[in-house]
CSV table of C-alpha atoms in Angstrom, one decimal:
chain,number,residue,atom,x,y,z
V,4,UNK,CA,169.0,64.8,135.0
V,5,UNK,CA,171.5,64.8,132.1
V,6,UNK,CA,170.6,62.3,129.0
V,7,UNK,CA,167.4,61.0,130.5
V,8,UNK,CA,166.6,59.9,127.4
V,9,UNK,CA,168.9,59.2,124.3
V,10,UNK,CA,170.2,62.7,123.8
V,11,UNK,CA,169.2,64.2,120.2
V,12,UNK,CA,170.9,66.9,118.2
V,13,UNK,CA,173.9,67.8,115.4
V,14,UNK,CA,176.9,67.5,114.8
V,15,UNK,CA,179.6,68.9,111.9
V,16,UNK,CA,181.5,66.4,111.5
V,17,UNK,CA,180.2,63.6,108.8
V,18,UNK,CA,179.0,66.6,106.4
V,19,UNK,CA,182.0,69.7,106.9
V,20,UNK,CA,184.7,67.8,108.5
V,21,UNK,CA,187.5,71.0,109.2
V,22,UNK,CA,185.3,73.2,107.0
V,23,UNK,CA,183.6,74.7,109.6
V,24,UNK,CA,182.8,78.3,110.5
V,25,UNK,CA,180.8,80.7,112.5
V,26,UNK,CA,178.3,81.8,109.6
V,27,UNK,CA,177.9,77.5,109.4
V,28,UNK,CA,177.0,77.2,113.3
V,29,UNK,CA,174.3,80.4,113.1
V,30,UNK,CA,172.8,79.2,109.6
V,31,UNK,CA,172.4,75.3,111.6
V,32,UNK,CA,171.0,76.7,114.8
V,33,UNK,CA,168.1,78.5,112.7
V,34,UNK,CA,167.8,75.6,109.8
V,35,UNK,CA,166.9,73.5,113.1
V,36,UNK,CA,164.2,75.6,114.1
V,37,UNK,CA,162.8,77.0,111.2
V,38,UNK,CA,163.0,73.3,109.7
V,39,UNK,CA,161.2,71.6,113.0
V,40,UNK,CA,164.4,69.8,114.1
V,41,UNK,CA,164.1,71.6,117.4
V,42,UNK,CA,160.7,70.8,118.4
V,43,UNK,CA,161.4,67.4,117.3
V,44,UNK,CA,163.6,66.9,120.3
V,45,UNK,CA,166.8,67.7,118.2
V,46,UNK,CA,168.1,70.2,120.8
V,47,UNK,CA,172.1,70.0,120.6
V,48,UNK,CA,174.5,71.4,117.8
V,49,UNK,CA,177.7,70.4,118.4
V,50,UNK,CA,181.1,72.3,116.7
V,51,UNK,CA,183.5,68.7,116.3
V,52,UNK,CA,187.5,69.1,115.3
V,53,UNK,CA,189.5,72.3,114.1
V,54,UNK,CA,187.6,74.6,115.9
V,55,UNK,CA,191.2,75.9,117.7
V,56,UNK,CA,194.5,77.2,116.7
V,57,UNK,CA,197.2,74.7,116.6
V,58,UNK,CA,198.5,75.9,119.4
V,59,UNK,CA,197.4,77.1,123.2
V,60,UNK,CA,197.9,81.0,124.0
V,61,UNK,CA,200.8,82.0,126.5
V,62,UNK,CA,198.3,81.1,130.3
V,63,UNK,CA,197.5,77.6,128.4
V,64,UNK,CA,194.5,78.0,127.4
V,65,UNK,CA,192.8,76.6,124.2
V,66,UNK,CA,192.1,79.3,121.1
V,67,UNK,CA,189.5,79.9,119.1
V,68,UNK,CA,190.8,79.9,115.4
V,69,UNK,CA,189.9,83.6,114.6
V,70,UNK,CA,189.0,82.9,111.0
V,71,UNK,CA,186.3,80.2,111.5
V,72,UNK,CA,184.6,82.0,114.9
V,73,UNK,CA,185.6,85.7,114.3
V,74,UNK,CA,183.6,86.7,117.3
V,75,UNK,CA,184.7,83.9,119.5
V,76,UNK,CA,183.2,80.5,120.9
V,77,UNK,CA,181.2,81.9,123.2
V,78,UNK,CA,179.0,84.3,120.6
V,79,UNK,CA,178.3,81.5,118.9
V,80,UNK,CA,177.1,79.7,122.1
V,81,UNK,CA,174.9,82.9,123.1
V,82,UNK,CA,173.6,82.6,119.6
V,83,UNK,CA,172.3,78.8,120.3
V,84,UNK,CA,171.3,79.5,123.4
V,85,UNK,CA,169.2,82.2,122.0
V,86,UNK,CA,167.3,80.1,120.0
V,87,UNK,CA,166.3,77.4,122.5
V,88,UNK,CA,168.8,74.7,121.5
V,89,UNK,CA,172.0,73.1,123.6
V,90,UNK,CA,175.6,73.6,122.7
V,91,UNK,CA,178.4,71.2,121.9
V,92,UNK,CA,182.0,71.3,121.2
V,93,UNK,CA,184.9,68.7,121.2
V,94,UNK,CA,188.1,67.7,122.7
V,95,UNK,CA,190.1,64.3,122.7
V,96,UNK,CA,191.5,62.4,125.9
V,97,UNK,CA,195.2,62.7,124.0
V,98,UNK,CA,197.9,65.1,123.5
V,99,UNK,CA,196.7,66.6,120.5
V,100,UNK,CA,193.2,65.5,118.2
V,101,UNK,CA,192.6,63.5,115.9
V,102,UNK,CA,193.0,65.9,113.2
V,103,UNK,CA,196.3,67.2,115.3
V,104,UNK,CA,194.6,70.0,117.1
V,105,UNK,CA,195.4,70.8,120.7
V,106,UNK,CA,193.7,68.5,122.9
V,107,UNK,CA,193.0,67.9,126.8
V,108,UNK,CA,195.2,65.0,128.2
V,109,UNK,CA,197.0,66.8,131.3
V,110,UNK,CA,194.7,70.2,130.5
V,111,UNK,CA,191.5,68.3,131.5
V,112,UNK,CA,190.4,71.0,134.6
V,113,UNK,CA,191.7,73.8,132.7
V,114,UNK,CA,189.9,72.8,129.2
V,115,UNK,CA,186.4,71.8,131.4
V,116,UNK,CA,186.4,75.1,133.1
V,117,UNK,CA,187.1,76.9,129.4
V,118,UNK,CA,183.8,74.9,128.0
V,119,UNK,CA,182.1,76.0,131.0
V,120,UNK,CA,182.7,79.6,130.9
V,121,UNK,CA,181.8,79.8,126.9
V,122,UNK,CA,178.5,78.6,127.9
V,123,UNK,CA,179.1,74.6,126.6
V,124,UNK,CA,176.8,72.2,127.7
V,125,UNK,CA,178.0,69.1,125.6
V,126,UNK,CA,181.5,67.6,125.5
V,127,UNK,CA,182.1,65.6,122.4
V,128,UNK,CA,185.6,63.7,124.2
V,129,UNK,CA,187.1,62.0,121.6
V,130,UNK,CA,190.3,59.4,121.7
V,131,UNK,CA,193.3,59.9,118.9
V,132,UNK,CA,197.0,60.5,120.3
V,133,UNK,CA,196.3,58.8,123.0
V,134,UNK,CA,199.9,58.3,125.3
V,135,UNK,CA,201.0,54.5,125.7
V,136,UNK,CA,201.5,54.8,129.1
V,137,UNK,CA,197.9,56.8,129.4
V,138,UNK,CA,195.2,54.6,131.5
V,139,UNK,CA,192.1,54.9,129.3
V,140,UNK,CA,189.8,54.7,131.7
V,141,UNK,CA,191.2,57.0,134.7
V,142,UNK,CA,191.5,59.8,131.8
V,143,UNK,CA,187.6,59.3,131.0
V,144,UNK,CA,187.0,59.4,134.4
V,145,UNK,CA,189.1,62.7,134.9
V,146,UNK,CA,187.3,64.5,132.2
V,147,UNK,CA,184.4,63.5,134.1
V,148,UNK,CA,185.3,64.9,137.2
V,149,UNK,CA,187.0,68.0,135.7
V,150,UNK,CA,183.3,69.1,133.9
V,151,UNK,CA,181.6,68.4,137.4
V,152,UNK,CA,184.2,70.9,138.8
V,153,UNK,CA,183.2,73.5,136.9
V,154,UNK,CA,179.2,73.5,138.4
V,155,UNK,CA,177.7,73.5,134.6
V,156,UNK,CA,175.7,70.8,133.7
V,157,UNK,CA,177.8,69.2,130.7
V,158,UNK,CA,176.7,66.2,129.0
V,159,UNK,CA,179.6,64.1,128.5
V,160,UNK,CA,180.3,62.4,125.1
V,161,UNK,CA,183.0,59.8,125.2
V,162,UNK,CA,184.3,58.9,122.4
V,163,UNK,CA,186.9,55.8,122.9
V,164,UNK,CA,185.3,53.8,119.8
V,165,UNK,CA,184.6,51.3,122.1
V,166,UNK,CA,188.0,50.3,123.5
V,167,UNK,CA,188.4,48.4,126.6
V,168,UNK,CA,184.9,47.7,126.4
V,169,UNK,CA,183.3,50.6,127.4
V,170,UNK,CA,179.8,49.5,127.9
V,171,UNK,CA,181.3,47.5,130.8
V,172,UNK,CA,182.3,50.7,132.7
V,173,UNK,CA,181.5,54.1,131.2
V,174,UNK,CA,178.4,55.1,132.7
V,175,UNK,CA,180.3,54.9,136.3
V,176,UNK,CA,183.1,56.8,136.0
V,177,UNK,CA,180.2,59.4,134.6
V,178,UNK,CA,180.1,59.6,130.9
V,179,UNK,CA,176.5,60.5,129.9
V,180,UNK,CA,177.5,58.4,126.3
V,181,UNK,CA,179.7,56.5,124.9
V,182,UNK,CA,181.2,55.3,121.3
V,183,UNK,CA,181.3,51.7,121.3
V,184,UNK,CA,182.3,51.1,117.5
V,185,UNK,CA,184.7,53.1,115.0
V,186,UNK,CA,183.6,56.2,113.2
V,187,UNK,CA,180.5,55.3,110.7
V,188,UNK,CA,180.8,56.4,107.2
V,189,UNK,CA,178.2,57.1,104.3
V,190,UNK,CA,177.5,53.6,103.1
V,191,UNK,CA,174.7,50.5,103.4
V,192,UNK,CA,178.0,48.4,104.4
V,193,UNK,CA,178.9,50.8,107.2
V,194,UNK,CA,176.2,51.1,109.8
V,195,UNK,CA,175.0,47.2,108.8
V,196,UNK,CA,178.7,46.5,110.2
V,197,UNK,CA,178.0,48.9,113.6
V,198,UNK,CA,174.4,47.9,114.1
V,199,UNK,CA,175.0,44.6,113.9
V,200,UNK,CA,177.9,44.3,116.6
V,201,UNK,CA,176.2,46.0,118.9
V,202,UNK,CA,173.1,43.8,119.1
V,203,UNK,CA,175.0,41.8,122.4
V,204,UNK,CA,175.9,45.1,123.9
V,205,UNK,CA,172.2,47.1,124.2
V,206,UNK,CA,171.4,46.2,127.3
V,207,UNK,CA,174.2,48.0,128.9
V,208,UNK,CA,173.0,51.1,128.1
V,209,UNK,CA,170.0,53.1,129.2
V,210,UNK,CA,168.8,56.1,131.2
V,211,UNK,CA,171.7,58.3,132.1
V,212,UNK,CA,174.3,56.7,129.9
V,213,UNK,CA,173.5,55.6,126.6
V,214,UNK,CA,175.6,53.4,124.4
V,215,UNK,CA,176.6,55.3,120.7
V,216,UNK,CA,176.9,53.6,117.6
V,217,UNK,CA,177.9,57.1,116.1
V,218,UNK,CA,176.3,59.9,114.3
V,219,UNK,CA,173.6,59.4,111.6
V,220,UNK,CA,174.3,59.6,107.8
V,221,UNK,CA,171.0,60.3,106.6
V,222,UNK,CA,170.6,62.1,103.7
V,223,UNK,CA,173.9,62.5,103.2
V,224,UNK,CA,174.0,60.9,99.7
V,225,UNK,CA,177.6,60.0,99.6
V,226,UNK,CA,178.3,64.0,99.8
V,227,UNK,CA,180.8,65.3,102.3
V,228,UNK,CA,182.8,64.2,105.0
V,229,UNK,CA,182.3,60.6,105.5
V,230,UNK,CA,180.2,60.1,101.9
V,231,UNK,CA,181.9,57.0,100.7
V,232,UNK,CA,179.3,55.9,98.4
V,233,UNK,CA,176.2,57.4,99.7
V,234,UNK,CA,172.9,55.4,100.4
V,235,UNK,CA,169.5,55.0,98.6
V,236,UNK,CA,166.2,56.1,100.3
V,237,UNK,CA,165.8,52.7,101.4
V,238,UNK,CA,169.3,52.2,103.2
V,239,UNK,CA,168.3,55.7,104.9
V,240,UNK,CA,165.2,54.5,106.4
V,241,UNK,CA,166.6,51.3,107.8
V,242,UNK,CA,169.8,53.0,109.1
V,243,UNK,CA,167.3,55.4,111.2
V,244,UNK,CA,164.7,53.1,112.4
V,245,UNK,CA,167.8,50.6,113.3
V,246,UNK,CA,169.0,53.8,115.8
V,247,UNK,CA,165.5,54.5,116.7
V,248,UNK,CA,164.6,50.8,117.9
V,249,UNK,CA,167.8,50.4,119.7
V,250,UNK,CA,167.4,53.7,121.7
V,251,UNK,CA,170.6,55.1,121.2
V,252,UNK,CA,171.5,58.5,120.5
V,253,UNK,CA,170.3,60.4,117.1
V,254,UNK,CA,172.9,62.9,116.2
V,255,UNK,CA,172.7,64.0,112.7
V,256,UNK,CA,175.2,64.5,110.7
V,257,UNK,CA,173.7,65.6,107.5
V,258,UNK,CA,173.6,69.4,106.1
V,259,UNK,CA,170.2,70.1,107.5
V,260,UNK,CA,170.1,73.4,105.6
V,261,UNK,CA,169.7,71.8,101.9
V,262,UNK,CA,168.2,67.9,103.0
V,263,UNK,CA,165.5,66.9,100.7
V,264,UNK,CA,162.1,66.6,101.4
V,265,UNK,CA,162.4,62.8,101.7
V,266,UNK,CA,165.3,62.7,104.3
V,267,UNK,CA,163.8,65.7,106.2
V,268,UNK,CA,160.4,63.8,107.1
V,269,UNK,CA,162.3,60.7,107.9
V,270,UNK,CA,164.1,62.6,110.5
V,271,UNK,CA,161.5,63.6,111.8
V,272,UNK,CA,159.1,60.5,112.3
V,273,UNK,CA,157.8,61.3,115.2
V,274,UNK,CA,156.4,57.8,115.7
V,275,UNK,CA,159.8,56.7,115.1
V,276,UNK,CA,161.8,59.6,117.3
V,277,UNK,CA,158.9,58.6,120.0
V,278,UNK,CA,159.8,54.9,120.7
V,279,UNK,CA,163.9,55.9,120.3
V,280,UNK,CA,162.4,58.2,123.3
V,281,UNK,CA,160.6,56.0,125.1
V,282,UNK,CA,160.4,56.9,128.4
V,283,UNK,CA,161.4,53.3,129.6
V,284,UNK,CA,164.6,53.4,127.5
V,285,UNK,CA,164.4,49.3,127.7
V,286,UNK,CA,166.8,47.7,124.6
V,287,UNK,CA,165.2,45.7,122.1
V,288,UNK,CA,165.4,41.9,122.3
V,289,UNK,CA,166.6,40.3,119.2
V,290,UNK,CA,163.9,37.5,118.9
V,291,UNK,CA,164.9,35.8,115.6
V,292,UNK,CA,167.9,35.9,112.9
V,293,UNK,CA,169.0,33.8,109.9
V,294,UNK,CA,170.5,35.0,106.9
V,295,UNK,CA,170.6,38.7,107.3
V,296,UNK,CA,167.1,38.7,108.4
V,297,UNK,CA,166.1,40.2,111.6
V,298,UNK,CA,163.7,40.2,113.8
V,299,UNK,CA,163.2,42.2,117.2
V,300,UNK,CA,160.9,43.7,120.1
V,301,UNK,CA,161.0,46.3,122.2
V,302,UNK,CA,158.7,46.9,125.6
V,303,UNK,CA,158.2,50.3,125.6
V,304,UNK,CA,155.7,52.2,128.0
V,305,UNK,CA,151.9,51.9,129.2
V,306,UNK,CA,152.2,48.3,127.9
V,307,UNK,CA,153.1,49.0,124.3
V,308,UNK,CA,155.5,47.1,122.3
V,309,UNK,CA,157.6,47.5,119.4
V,310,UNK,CA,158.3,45.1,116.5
V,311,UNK,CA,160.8,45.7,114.1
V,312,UNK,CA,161.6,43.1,110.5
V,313,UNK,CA,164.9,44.4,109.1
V,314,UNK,CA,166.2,42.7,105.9
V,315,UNK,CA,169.7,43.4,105.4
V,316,UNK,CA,170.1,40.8,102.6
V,317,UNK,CA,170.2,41.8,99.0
V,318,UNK,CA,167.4,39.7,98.0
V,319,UNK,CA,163.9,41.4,98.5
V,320,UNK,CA,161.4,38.9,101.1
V,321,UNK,CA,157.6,38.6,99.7
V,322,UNK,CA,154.8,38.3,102.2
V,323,UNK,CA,154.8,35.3,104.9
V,324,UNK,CA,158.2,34.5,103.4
V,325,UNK,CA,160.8,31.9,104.5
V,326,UNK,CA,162.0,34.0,107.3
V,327,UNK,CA,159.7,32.9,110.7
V,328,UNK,CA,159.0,35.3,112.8
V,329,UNK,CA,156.3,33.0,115.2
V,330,UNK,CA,155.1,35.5,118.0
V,331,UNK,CA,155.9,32.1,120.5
V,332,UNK,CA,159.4,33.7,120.3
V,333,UNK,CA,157.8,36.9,122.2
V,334,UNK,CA,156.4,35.0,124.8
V,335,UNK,CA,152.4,35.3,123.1
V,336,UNK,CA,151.8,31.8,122.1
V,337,UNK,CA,149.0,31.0,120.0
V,338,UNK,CA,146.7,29.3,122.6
V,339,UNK,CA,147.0,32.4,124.8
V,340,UNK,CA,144.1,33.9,124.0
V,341,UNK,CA,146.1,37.4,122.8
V,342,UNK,CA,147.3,39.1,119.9
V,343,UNK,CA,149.0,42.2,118.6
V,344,UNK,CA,146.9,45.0,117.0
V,345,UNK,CA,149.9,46.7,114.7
V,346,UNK,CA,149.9,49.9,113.6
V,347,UNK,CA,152.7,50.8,110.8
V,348,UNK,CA,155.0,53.6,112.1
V,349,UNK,CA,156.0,54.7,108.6
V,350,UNK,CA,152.6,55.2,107.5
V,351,UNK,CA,150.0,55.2,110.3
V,352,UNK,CA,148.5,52.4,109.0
V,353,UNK,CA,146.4,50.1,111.8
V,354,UNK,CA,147.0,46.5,110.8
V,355,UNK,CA,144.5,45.6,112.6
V,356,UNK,CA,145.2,42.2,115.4
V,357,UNK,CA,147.6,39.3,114.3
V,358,UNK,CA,147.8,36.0,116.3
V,359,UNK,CA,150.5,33.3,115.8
V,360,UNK,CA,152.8,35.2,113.0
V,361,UNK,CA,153.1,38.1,111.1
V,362,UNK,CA,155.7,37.9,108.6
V,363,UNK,CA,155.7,41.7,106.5
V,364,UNK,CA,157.3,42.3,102.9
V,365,UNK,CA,160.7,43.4,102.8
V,366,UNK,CA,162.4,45.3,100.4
V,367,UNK,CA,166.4,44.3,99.9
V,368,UNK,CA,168.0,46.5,103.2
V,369,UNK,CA,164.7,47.2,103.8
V,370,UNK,CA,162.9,47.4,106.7
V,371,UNK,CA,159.5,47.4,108.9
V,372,UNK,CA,158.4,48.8,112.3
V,373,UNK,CA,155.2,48.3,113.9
V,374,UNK,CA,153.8,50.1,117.4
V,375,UNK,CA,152.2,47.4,118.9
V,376,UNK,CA,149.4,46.8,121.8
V,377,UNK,CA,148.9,43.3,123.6
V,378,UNK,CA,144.9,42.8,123.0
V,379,UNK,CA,142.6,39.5,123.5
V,380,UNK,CA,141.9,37.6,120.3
């Protein structure tokens, strides 16, 4: 089954924009294993726009551009697959992409059964150029049949920035993800902004079709594509364990050859990665919220929970501060006889059992996650 879980991987886009290339691709595929991306559960690389010519060759076919992939797309594709990992590339649903490369609106059997035969196994579909008198949602569903065609197993990535509400209807006419905001960019402001309008729309996404709030900016420090401004170490950690706790996909979009120590580690939490992969793939459930406070749960498997404090404010919270958090809101009143024995995912702490509240310190657009096991008190 295709994106049992939230799928994982790269992508070039927030880092290298057009300024891609095939040395790029090969130096990524072995940063991710030499680095421990891969055995993290990182296992797709994806090639996004101005991979192609401008133009399709005389039988209609999409191009290669022959400067960035000298020995063609699907070299680079028998490279990744060499080293264990998945590979991605990317159309759009319009005439031409969105940065005015061919792209697959009338070409959509023709393009699929292209990916396909270069050995693709993720299809990035994004959503510029899009024809006024297109139907958005019959040309999702046509890429969707066109890669089933083919007989390869293609994860689909659609990428419609969530127009027409596609958490409504994506995950039946196939898609395997789905954008549901606009493109993030390398700032506190920016994925504050997409996590937050999202909150209303995680339940409609789970096992076989996850909902996508884009790629992550970690370590990105306002370098590259989409670095407007760049984030502290801070920002990074709550913009991850944000994506983490609401199961969604984590596609990186950082240079993963030259991330620092810091930004490499948080990638790969694993206590973190493991409840964005819990096998349940339940959404959290926003349980309290006032003044850019937050305050959520998550059931995750053999009875565990997880229990997430996000300040998003620009004023720091001290201990038991003014923002209640009363477990009564998680349905584990005080006169139940139960309590939660914590254990801090950042730092492997065990908190030991709290009953009633517990109410953490919070650093301004800061954040804390606990794993958590109901337990008699």
């Amino acid at each position: 089954m295709l994106a049992k879980k939230p799928p994982m991987g790269w992508n070039s886009w927030n880092t290298f924009g057009p300024n891609i290339s095939e040395q790029l691709i090969l130096e990524t595929a072995d940063a991710m294993i030499a680095q421990g991306y891969r055995d993290a559960g990182y296992e797709y690389l994806v090639i996004d726009d101005c991979w192609s010519l401008k133009e399709r060759d005389a039988d209609g076919r999409l191009v290669a551009d022959p400067e960035k992939f000298p020995h063609g797309i699907k070299y680079v594709a028998d490279y990744v697959h060499s080293k264990g990992l998945k590979f991605g590339m990317y159309s759009c649903a319009g005439v031409r992409t969105c940065a005015g490369y061919p792209a697959s609106y009338d070409h959509e059997y023709a393009d699929a059964q292209t990916f396909a035969d270069w050995g693709v196994d993720f299809l990035k579909y994004d959503f510029c150029n899009f024809p006024a008198v297109g139907n958005c949602k019959n040309r999702y569903h046509r890429m969707s049949m066109a890669l089933k065609a083919t007989g390869r197993p293609i994860l689909f990535s659609a990428c419609n920035w969530g127009v027409e509400e596609p958490w409504k209807w994506m995950g039946a006419v196939g898609a395997h993800m789905y954008r549901s905001t606009g493109d993030i960019t390398d700032n506190f402001k920016s994925f504050k902004d997409i996590a937050l309008s999202q909150i209303g729309n995680l339940s409609m996404s789970g096992s076989g079709c996850f909902n996508d709030p884009d790629m992550l900016i970690v370590g990105m420090y306002g370098k590259g594509n989409v670095g407007l401004g760049g984030c502290t170490d801070v920002e990074y950690r709550t913009h991850f364990a944000l994506w983490c706790l609401f199961g969604v996909p984590l596609m990186m979009g950082g240079d993963i050859r030259t991330l620092n120590d810091v930004s490499r580690a948080l990638l790969l939490n694993r206590e973190l990665i493991a409840i964005n992969q819990d096998e349940e793939c339940r959404a959290p459930y926003c349980a309290a919220a006032h003044d850019d406070h937050y305050f959520f749960v998550r059931h995750l498997a053999n009875n565990e929970f997880a229990l997430a404090y996000f300040n998003l404010s620009d004023n720091p919270q001290p201990v038991n501060g003014s923002f209640g958090c009363s477990f009564d809101e998680i349905g584990i009143p005080y006169g139940c006889g139960y309590g939660l024995e914590l254990t801090d995912v950042f730092t492997g702490e065990n908190l030991g059992i709290k009953r009633d509240y517990f109410i953490p310190a919070l650093e301004a657009h800061g954040c804390q996650m606990y794993r958590a096991k109901l337990v008699r008190a």
